[in-house]
Amino acid sequence: MTATVDVRAPSRVRRAEQVLLTVLGLLVLRYSVAVLSPVHLVPPLDPNVWGFTAISVVAATAIAMRGDRTDPTRRGWRFVALGVLVLGAANLVYAWPANPAADNELDVAADFIAVLGMLPVVHGLGSLVWAWTPIRDRTELPDAILVGLSVFAVATSLLSHGLDGASRGSLASMAVNDLGVLVDIVVVALIVAALQAADWPRRGPLPWLLGAGLAMAGTDGAYLVAIAHGSYVPGGAIDVGWPVTGLLLTIASQSQAAPTGSTWPIAQRAPLVMPTVLVAAVAAVLVIPDVGPMRWLARTAAVLAVAFAALRMHIAVRQALGLATELREARLDPRTGLPNRRALLALQERELRGSTLVILAIDGVEDVTARHGVATGEAVVTAIVARLRMDLRGADTVLRLGEDEFALVLRDVPAQAVAHLAEALVERIEQPLEIAGHSLSVSACAGIAEPAGNHPSPERLLAEASMALRAAQASGGGIVRAFTGQVGPTSEERLRMRRAIRGAFHADAEAFVPYYQPIVDLTDGSILALEALVRWHVDGHVLAPAAFLQEIARADAMPALTMHMLTRSLRELRGAGLDLPVTVNVPPDLVDASLATMVQGAVRTSGSQPRHLIVEVTEDAIIADPQRGASVLAGLRSDGVRVLLDDFGTGWSGLSLLRDFPLDGIKLDASFAAPMWADPTTTTIVRGIAGVAAELGLLVIHEGIETDEHVAAFRAHGVRYVQGFACGRPMPIADLVRWCSLHAESNGTAP
């Protein structure tokens, strides 16, 4: 015989347990041979008195020695040992010499003592089972109860059929034996329930306990049926079952492997198969006609088992629905409702066959969130999703892989068309977004992975598209690159422009020329200042800022361009003898502690004076970090450089900006110019802002004065400083000098 035992350091207790187990095995073997052998192969021995009693004592001793004082199962095994000892005592009473008249009374007493012995066994096994099989989820307990009730119902029904038509014995004897067998069935049901809860382990105490329970229940059941039919013969084959039960209990007590599941193929299926098989058996119990004295008990247990089967099905359905919901939610992005990375990786090969994966990385959402708040950042994401969906077909899928990363699964799109589609999406994403009064912009890159072969996997497509995306990002924003290394035509043009930009700056940036647009005083026609607007002279063309500024930023050349514009515009005006201040736009990203150093360097290099420079900043440049913004502006003004707030009236511009930041003036956005002379509401707003600014000592410059009608309307409304095509177009320094001379002559002012 083989038992799964623990691996512990050799000790006296352990050696004693092994010796007792060996002795017990020999005693059981001797007992079985003595009982079953048709001839005396061993010396005569009274199996009831000496054999079974010796087995009971040895088994109880071995079981009681189980474990040390720290073992939490020691108390349970002590109760089992006590029960085994009482069962041995019951056998002594049964075999006690007496006159024939008292035999029946002693037999009943022995059976009663045996039933009492089963009580500590049940208690001990119950505590052991509870310690070994913790309920891990809410399905295991109904499963265990269902299996236990089913076993009880089936076993009781079989026993009842076995007793049907029996002559039975005395009422006391039958009652005691009935009770004993029912206790055995309860024990078996308890152990089977524990095995179900523990996923039917192949090793450990529970399988041995099941064997012991089946041996005890089978032996007691056979004994009860034999007694009822008057066919029981002491010392017969039935008597072998009780010693075997003691041996199996002893082996179980020395088996230490915890029943935590099994890799046994049969055991892996058992947690699902066993309840199904037993429910079918219970159904048979309910269908077969009532026979035998225990039919009511079997039917009651069967009805309860069916009730727990219904409960288990209800729990299973709810769990399935819950798992389906969890799986669906686990594969959806909570903010957009789009499928996520898990959903992409869960796609099957057949779903990906002929599909192309495009991954887009969005740059700038975090900056928007930092500057304008979480709600605005989420609105940007929602707008991006809407743009991604605009041209997609029903067969295509949009996914969100990360905070700023999206993917498209394009099905059956020709390879040559994928790059064009991806570039169109990138361009659409990069178009300005009007959200909560702000004009916001983000940039994007895309990586493309095309299917290869008939067995595309989501992991391969995702890895290849990610590699292509990283290569695109390394080239700067707005680039679309395939895993094969190819780039789209628009991306190629952008890369060409970036190379040209880098080449232009390598040649001292002389190709970037300041064009000057005057800011005019309508009251006398004098020139208040000149705004320097950059133009790029390249390949015989003059490009406006909209054509290249985005690529300047992506080429990380914006600081160099700003420094170039500051220095060159100051130098050109000084060289032309024009004693006029020049305004230069500073991008939001450059409004930091280094701006003062940049401005001082430009003034010094150009040989000009700080009073000749006016720096224009936007609201975005200062509201992201108001404390830093106020400090930077205050530093510029302390150096003698004036500051204008550009595009005032857009976004969340408020009067608090005029109160909290050191400014010299504001430039009202051009969007106010057209309706100024036609819309009373706009006129009231503009007059109100101008009045507040005047009270604060700030200049107010109106942009977007494009026609003579605008000039007349603004002059009629008392507006003083304006800028626009109607006053003068942007022009290079040579044209500016001539324009200033002609303007001075026509207005009678000094140039």
JSON list of N, CA and C in Angstrom, two decimals, residues 9 11 40 74 118 206 226 511 564 569 635 650 689:
[
{"chain": "A", "resi": 9, "resn": "ALA", "atom": "N", "xyz": [11.53, 16.05, 9.06]},
{"chain": "A", "resi": 9, "resn": "ALA", "atom": "CA", "xyz": [12.77, 15.57, 9.66]},
{"chain": "A", "resi": 9, "resn": "ALA", "atom": "C", "xyz": [12.47, 14.33, 10.50]},
{"chain": "A", "resi": 11, "resn": "SER", "atom": "N", "xyz": [11.97, 11.80, 13.33]},
{"chain": "A", "resi": 11, "resn": "SER", "atom": "CA", "xyz": [11.76, 12.02, 14.76]},
{"chain": "A", "resi": 11, "resn": "SER", "atom": "C", "xyz": [11.21, 10.74, 15.36]},
{"chain": "A", "resi": 40, "resn": "HIS", "atom": "N", "xyz": [-7.66, -22.97, 7.37]},
{"chain": "A", "resi": 40, "resn": "HIS", "atom": "CA", "xyz": [-6.86, -22.23, 8.34]},
{"chain": "A", "resi": 40, "resn": "HIS", "atom": "C", "xyz": [-5.42, -22.10, 7.85]},
{"chain": "A", "resi": 74, "resn": "ARG", "atom": "N", "xyz": [-4.77, 18.61, 14.55]},
{"chain": "A", "resi": 74, "resn": "ARG", "atom": "CA", "xyz": [-4.51, 17.57, 15.56]},
{"chain": "A", "resi": 74, "resn": "ARG", "atom": "C", "xyz": [-5.77, 17.24, 16.35]},
{"chain": "A", "resi": 118, "resn": "MET", "atom": "N", "xyz": [-19.43, 6.58, 16.23]},
{"chain": "A", "resi": 118, "resn": "MET", "atom": "CA", "xyz": [-19.41, 7.33, 14.97]},
{"chain": "A", "resi": 118, "resn": "MET", "atom": "C", "xyz": [-19.52, 8.84, 15.19]},
{"chain": "A", "resi": 206, "resn": "LEU", "atom": "N", "xyz": [-7.97, 13.61, 1.77]},
{"chain": "A", "resi": 206, "resn": "LEU", "atom": "CA", "xyz": [-9.37, 13.43, 1.38]},
{"chain": "A", "resi": 206, "resn": "LEU", "atom": "C", "xyz": [-9.63, 12.17, 0.56]},
{"chain": "A", "resi": 226, "resn": "ALA", "atom": "N", "xyz": [-28.02, -7.60, 5.88]},
{"chain": "A", "resi": 226, "resn": "ALA", "atom": "CA", "xyz": [-27.91, -9.00, 6.31]},
{"chain": "A", "resi": 226, "resn": "ALA", "atom": "C", "xyz": [-28.69, -9.24, 7.59]},
{"chain": "A", "resi": 511, "resn": "ALA", "atom": "N", "xyz": [17.37, 83.03, -44.44]},
{"chain": "A", "resi": 511, "resn": "ALA", "atom": "CA", "xyz": [16.22, 82.84, -45.32]},
{"chain": "A", "resi": 511, "resn": "ALA", "atom": "C", "xyz": [14.91, 83.19, -44.62]},
{"chain": "A", "resi": 564, "resn": "HIS", "atom": "N", "xyz": [16.19, 84.65, -33.67]},
{"chain": "A", "resi": 564, "resn": "HIS", "atom": "CA", "xyz": [16.53, 85.28, -34.95]},
{"chain": "A", "resi": 564, "resn": "HIS", "atom": "C", "xyz": [15.61, 86.46, -35.25]},
{"chain": "A", "resi": 569, "resn": "SER", "atom": "N", "xyz": [15.03, 91.82, -36.45]},
{"chain": "A", "resi": 569, "resn": "SER", "atom": "CA", "xyz": [14.09, 92.94, -36.57]},
{"chain": "A", "resi": 569, "resn": "SER", "atom": "C", "xyz": [14.62, 94.19, -35.87]},
{"chain": "A", "resi": 635, "resn": "GLY", "atom": "N", "xyz": [9.74, 90.49, -15.09]},
{"chain": "A", "resi": 635, "resn": "GLY", "atom": "CA", "xyz": [11.17, 90.60, -15.38]},
{"chain": "A", "resi": 635, "resn": "GLY", "atom": "C", "xyz": [11.43, 91.34, -16.67]},
{"chain": "A", "resi": 650, "resn": "THR", "atom": "N", "xyz": [-10.37, 85.86, -26.90]},
{"chain": "A", "resi": 650, "resn": "THR", "atom": "CA", "xyz": [-10.60, 84.47, -27.29]},
{"chain": "A", "resi": 650, "resn": "THR", "atom": "C", "xyz": [-10.37, 83.59, -26.07]},
{"chain": "A", "resi": 689, "resn": "ILE", "atom": "N", "xyz": [-14.34, 96.79, -22.78]},
{"chain": "A", "resi": 689, "resn": "ILE", "atom": "CA", "xyz": [-12.96, 96.35, -22.58]},
{"chain": "A", "resi": 689, "resn": "ILE", "atom": "C", "xyz": [-12.00, 97.52, -22.74]}
]
